[in-house]
Amino acid sequence: MELHVKMKQWLAERGVHYLFLLFSAVLGVAVAVVSVWADGAQGADKKMWALIAGISAFGVVLITHFEKRLVEKGKKRAEDRAVRAEADMTMLYSTTLRPLSDKVKELATLYATAAPLPLSAPVQTVSDLQQKRKEVLDGVLRGAVALTAPPIGPGFLPRARCSFYLYDAATGGFRLEGTFPGARPPRTVIDPVGAAHMKNEILGGGGKTFRIDGVHETHSYLVPPGTGYEAVIAVPVIYGTTEIGVLSVDAPLYVDFIDHHVTLMESLADILASAYALG
């Protein structure tokens, strides 16, 4: 039974390929033989040259096929190594960043509670803080894209997209504060249904990471159908009891994200929360 299943699987995966290979070989041999046979010559020499032409054509088809297979296998091995290296790097970053970002967030929250910025802070100070916070946000957005679904050839364009939505406690709404890259930006304002989803399922109750992996979750208001993205990791940005917003990274395929990417995004959210706590 198991052999039968494996045979069916092989036929489904490779059967059509080898059918086309056989067809190409037969066609190549036929063309070679016909070209020799059509020259008007007679006798045993003609048969011999037709045979040689047919064998040569068949050999060319086989050599081309095996050369292509070797290139495909080499490419597949390179892709597998790249995926493993990416996963290992992500695991390293996530396991290293998470404890550090937790400590930085705790320190920033403690400092902001003990020595909050005075209401009458100089305009220049406020402007400087906003600029530094923007630099942190830009670094977080770019880092999330580079460390989750990095660019691949031949164009090496970013595949992932990271966005940060700032929460407005007065209105209960979310506004796009930053995104990278800018080629296909998300919605600038989340509609009320999506805002309720983000508030209740991500920010609410002290915060909870939300992930669309195609298995446990398959839909989110963060990424409407037709946008070109199907995988999502959305993490809350909170310091103390203050809800700042939602940091979300999107990727074209569910398999682009692994479990370590969740830890990584939570670490980046802690860094972003620290920047807002000190501002």
Coordinates of C-alpha atoms in Angstrom, one line a residue:
M1 CA 0.0 0.0 0.0
E2 CA 2.8 2.4 0.9
L3 CA 4.6 1.5 -2.3
H4 CA 1.5 2.2 -4.3
V5 CA 1.1 5.6 -2.6
K6 CA 4.8 6.5 -3.3
M7 CA 4.4 5.4 -6.9
K8 CA 1.4 7.6 -7.4
Q9 CA 3.2 10.5 -5.8
W10 CA 6.2 10.0 -8.1
L11 CA 4.0 9.9 -11.1
A12 CA 2.2 13.1 -10.0
E13 CA 5.5 14.9 -9.4
R14 CA 7.8 13.5 -12.1
G15 CA 5.6 11.6 -14.6
V16 CA 4.7 14.6 -16.7
H17 CA 8.3 15.7 -16.7
Y18 CA 9.6 12.4 -18.1
L19 CA 6.7 12.3 -20.6
F20 CA 7.9 15.5 -22.0
L21 CA 11.5 14.3 -22.0
L22 CA 10.5 11.2 -24.0
F23 CA 8.5 13.3 -26.4
S24 CA 11.5 15.7 -26.8
A25 CA 13.8 12.8 -27.5
V26 CA 11.5 11.2 -30.0
L27 CA 11.0 14.5 -31.8
G28 CA 14.7 15.2 -31.8
V29 CA 15.5 11.8 -33.3
A30 CA 12.8 12.1 -35.9
V31 CA 14.0 15.5 -37.0
A32 CA 17.6 14.3 -37.3
V33 CA 16.6 11.1 -39.2
V34 CA 14.3 13.0 -41.6
S35 CA 17.0 15.6 -42.3
V36 CA 19.4 12.9 -43.3
W37 CA 16.8 10.9 -45.2
A38 CA 15.7 13.9 -47.2
D39 CA 19.1 14.6 -48.9
G40 CA 18.3 12.2 -51.7
A41 CA 21.2 9.8 -51.1
Q42 CA 20.8 6.0 -51.3
G43 CA 22.4 2.9 -49.9
A44 CA 23.9 1.6 -46.6
D45 CA 25.8 4.8 -45.9
K46 CA 22.5 6.7 -45.8
K47 CA 21.1 4.3 -43.2
M48 CA 24.3 4.5 -41.2
W49 CA 24.3 8.4 -41.1
A50 CA 20.6 8.4 -40.2
L51 CA 21.3 6.1 -37.3
I52 CA 24.2 8.3 -36.2
A53 CA 22.1 11.4 -36.5
G54 CA 19.3 9.8 -34.4
I55 CA 21.7 8.6 -31.7
S56 CA 23.3 12.0 -31.6
A57 CA 20.0 13.8 -31.3
F58 CA 18.9 11.5 -28.5
G59 CA 22.2 12.1 -26.7
V60 CA 21.9 15.8 -27.0
V61 CA 18.4 15.7 -25.4
L62 CA 19.6 13.5 -22.6
I63 CA 22.7 15.6 -21.9
T64 CA 20.6 18.8 -21.9
H65 CA 18.1 17.1 -19.5
F66 CA 20.7 15.9 -17.0
E67 CA 22.5 19.3 -17.1
K68 CA 19.3 21.0 -16.3
R69 CA 18.6 18.6 -13.5
L70 CA 22.1 19.2 -12.0
V71 CA 21.5 23.0 -12.2
E72 CA 18.0 22.6 -10.5
K73 CA 19.5 20.4 -7.8
G74 CA 22.3 22.9 -7.1
K75 CA 19.8 25.7 -7.0
K76 CA 17.6 23.8 -4.6
R77 CA 20.5 23.0 -2.3
A78 CA 21.6 26.6 -2.3
E79 CA 18.0 27.7 -1.5
D80 CA 17.7 25.1 1.3
R81 CA 21.0 26.3 2.8
A82 CA 19.9 29.9 2.6
V83 CA 16.6 29.1 4.4
R84 CA 18.4 27.2 7.1
A85 CA 20.9 30.0 7.5
E86 CA 18.1 32.5 7.7
A87 CA 16.3 30.5 10.3
D88 CA 19.5 30.0 12.4
M89 CA 20.2 33.8 12.2
T90 CA 16.7 34.6 13.2
M91 CA 16.8 32.2 16.2
L92 CA 20.1 33.8 17.3
Y93 CA 18.7 37.3 17.0
S94 CA 15.4 36.5 18.7
T95 CA 17.0 34.6 21.7
T96 CA 19.6 37.3 22.1
L97 CA 17.4 40.3 21.6
R98 CA 14.4 39.2 23.7
P99 CA 16.1 39.3 27.2
L100 CA 17.9 42.5 26.3
S101 CA 14.8 44.2 25.0
D102 CA 12.9 43.2 28.1
K103 CA 15.5 44.7 30.4
V104 CA 15.7 47.9 28.3
K105 CA 11.9 48.2 28.4
E106 CA 11.8 47.7 32.2
L107 CA 14.6 50.3 32.6
A108 CA 12.8 52.8 30.3
T109 CA 9.5 52.4 32.1
L110 CA 11.1 52.7 35.5
Y111 CA 12.9 55.9 34.4
A112 CA 9.8 57.4 32.8
T113 CA 7.8 56.7 36.0
A114 CA 10.4 58.1 38.3
A115 CA 11.4 61.2 36.2
P116 CA 8.7 62.0 33.7
L117 CA 9.2 64.7 31.1
P118 CA 7.8 68.0 32.5
L119 CA 4.8 69.4 30.8
S120 CA 6.6 72.6 30.1
A121 CA 9.6 71.0 28.3
P122 CA 11.4 73.2 25.9
V123 CA 10.2 73.0 22.3
Q124 CA 13.6 72.0 21.1
T125 CA 13.7 69.2 23.6
V126 CA 10.4 67.8 22.5
S127 CA 11.5 68.1 18.8
D128 CA 14.7 66.3 19.6
L129 CA 12.9 63.5 21.3
Q130 CA 10.5 63.1 18.4
Q131 CA 13.4 62.9 16.0
K132 CA 15.2 60.2 18.0
R133 CA 11.9 58.3 18.4
K134 CA 11.5 58.4 14.6
E135 CA 15.0 57.1 14.1
V136 CA 14.2 54.2 16.4
L137 CA 11.0 53.5 14.6
D138 CA 12.7 53.5 11.2
G139 CA 15.3 51.1 12.5
V140 CA 12.7 48.8 13.9
L141 CA 10.7 48.7 10.6
R142 CA 13.8 48.1 8.5
G143 CA 15.1 45.5 10.9
A144 CA 11.9 43.6 10.9
V145 CA 11.9 43.3 7.1
A146 CA 15.5 42.3 6.9
L147 CA 15.3 39.6 9.6
T148 CA 12.0 38.0 8.7
A149 CA 11.5 37.7 4.9
P150 CA 14.7 39.3 3.4
P151 CA 15.0 40.1 -0.3
I152 CA 15.8 37.4 -2.8
G153 CA 17.1 37.5 -6.3
P154 CA 17.1 38.4 -9.1
G155 CA 15.7 41.9 -8.2
F156 CA 16.4 41.7 -4.5
L157 CA 13.3 43.7 -3.6
P158 CA 11.9 43.5 0.0
R159 CA 9.3 40.7 0.3
A160 CA 8.1 41.6 3.8
R161 CA 6.4 44.8 4.9
C162 CA 6.5 46.2 8.4
S163 CA 4.1 48.9 9.7
F164 CA 3.5 50.6 13.0
Y165 CA 0.0 51.8 13.9
L166 CA -0.3 54.4 16.7
Y167 CA -3.3 53.9 19.0
D168 CA -5.4 56.9 19.9
A169 CA -7.1 56.1 23.3
A170 CA -9.4 59.1 23.0
T171 CA -11.0 57.9 19.7
G172 CA -10.2 54.2 19.9
G173 CA -8.7 54.4 16.4
F174 CA -5.3 53.5 14.8
R175 CA -3.2 55.7 12.5
L176 CA -0.3 54.6 10.4
E177 CA 2.8 56.1 12.0
G178 CA 5.4 54.4 9.8
T179 CA 5.9 51.7 7.2
F180 CA 8.8 50.0 5.2
P181 CA 9.2 49.6 2.3
G182 CA 7.0 52.3 0.7
A183 CA 6.3 50.5 -2.6
R184 CA 3.0 49.0 -1.4
P185 CA 2.0 50.9 1.7
P186 CA -0.8 49.7 3.9
R187 CA -3.9 51.6 4.7
T188 CA -3.2 54.9 6.5
V189 CA -6.3 54.6 8.8
I190 CA -7.8 51.3 10.1
D191 CA -11.6 51.1 9.8
P192 CA -13.7 50.7 13.0
V193 CA -14.0 46.9 12.6
G194 CA -10.3 46.5 12.1
A195 CA -9.6 48.9 15.0
A196 CA -11.8 46.8 17.3
H197 CA -9.9 43.7 16.2
M198 CA -6.5 45.3 17.0
K199 CA -7.7 46.8 20.3
N200 CA -9.4 43.7 21.7
E201 CA -7.2 40.9 20.3
I202 CA -3.8 42.5 20.3
L203 CA -3.6 45.5 22.7
G204 CA -6.3 44.4 25.1
G205 CA -5.7 42.5 28.3
G206 CA -2.1 43.5 28.6
G207 CA -1.2 42.6 25.0
K208 CA -1.2 39.4 23.0
T209 CA 0.7 38.6 19.8
F210 CA -1.5 37.8 16.8
R211 CA -0.3 35.6 14.0
I212 CA -1.8 34.5 10.7
D213 CA 0.0 31.2 9.9
G214 CA -2.6 29.6 7.5
V215 CA -3.3 26.9 10.1
H216 CA -4.7 28.4 13.3
E217 CA -5.5 31.8 11.8
T218 CA -6.2 32.5 8.2
H219 CA -7.7 36.0 8.1
S220 CA -7.0 39.4 9.6
Y221 CA -8.4 42.9 9.0
L222 CA -4.7 44.0 9.0
V223 CA -4.2 42.5 5.5
P224 CA -7.3 42.6 3.3
P225 CA -7.5 40.0 0.4
G226 CA -5.8 41.0 -2.8
T227 CA -2.9 42.9 -1.1
G228 CA -0.2 40.3 -2.1
Y229 CA 0.4 39.3 1.6
E230 CA -1.0 36.3 3.5
A231 CA 1.2 35.9 6.5
V232 CA 1.1 38.3 9.4
I233 CA 2.7 38.8 12.8
A234 CA 1.2 41.6 14.8
V235 CA 2.5 42.4 18.3
P236 CA 1.4 45.0 20.9
V237 CA 3.6 48.0 21.8
I238 CA 2.9 48.7 25.5
Y239 CA 4.9 50.1 28.3
G240 CA 3.5 49.9 31.8
T241 CA -0.2 50.2 31.4
T242 CA 0.0 52.6 28.5
E243 CA -1.1 51.2 25.1
I244 CA 1.1 52.7 22.4
G245 CA 0.1 50.8 19.2
V246 CA 0.5 47.7 17.1
L247 CA 3.7 46.7 15.2
S248 CA 2.8 44.4 12.3
V249 CA 5.0 42.6 9.7
D250 CA 3.4 41.0 6.6
A251 CA 4.9 38.4 4.1
P252 CA 3.7 37.0 0.8
L253 CA 3.6 33.3 2.1
Y254 CA 2.7 31.6 5.3
V255 CA 6.0 29.7 5.2
D256 CA 8.0 32.9 5.2
F257 CA 7.5 33.2 9.0
I258 CA 8.7 30.7 11.6
D259 CA 8.2 30.7 15.4
H260 CA 11.4 32.5 16.1
H261 CA 10.1 35.5 14.0
V262 CA 7.4 35.9 16.7
T263 CA 10.0 36.3 19.4
L264 CA 12.0 38.7 17.2
M265 CA 9.0 40.9 16.6
E266 CA 8.1 41.0 20.3
S267 CA 11.7 42.1 21.0
L268 CA 11.4 44.9 18.4
A269 CA 8.1 46.0 19.9
D270 CA 9.8 46.2 23.4
I271 CA 12.5 48.5 21.9
L272 CA 9.8 50.7 20.3
A273 CA 7.9 50.8 23.5
S274 CA 11.0 52.0 25.3
A275 CA 11.4 54.8 22.8
Y276 CA 7.9 56.0 23.5
A277 CA 8.2 55.6 27.3
L278 CA 11.2 58.0 27.3
G279 CA 9.5 60.5 25.1

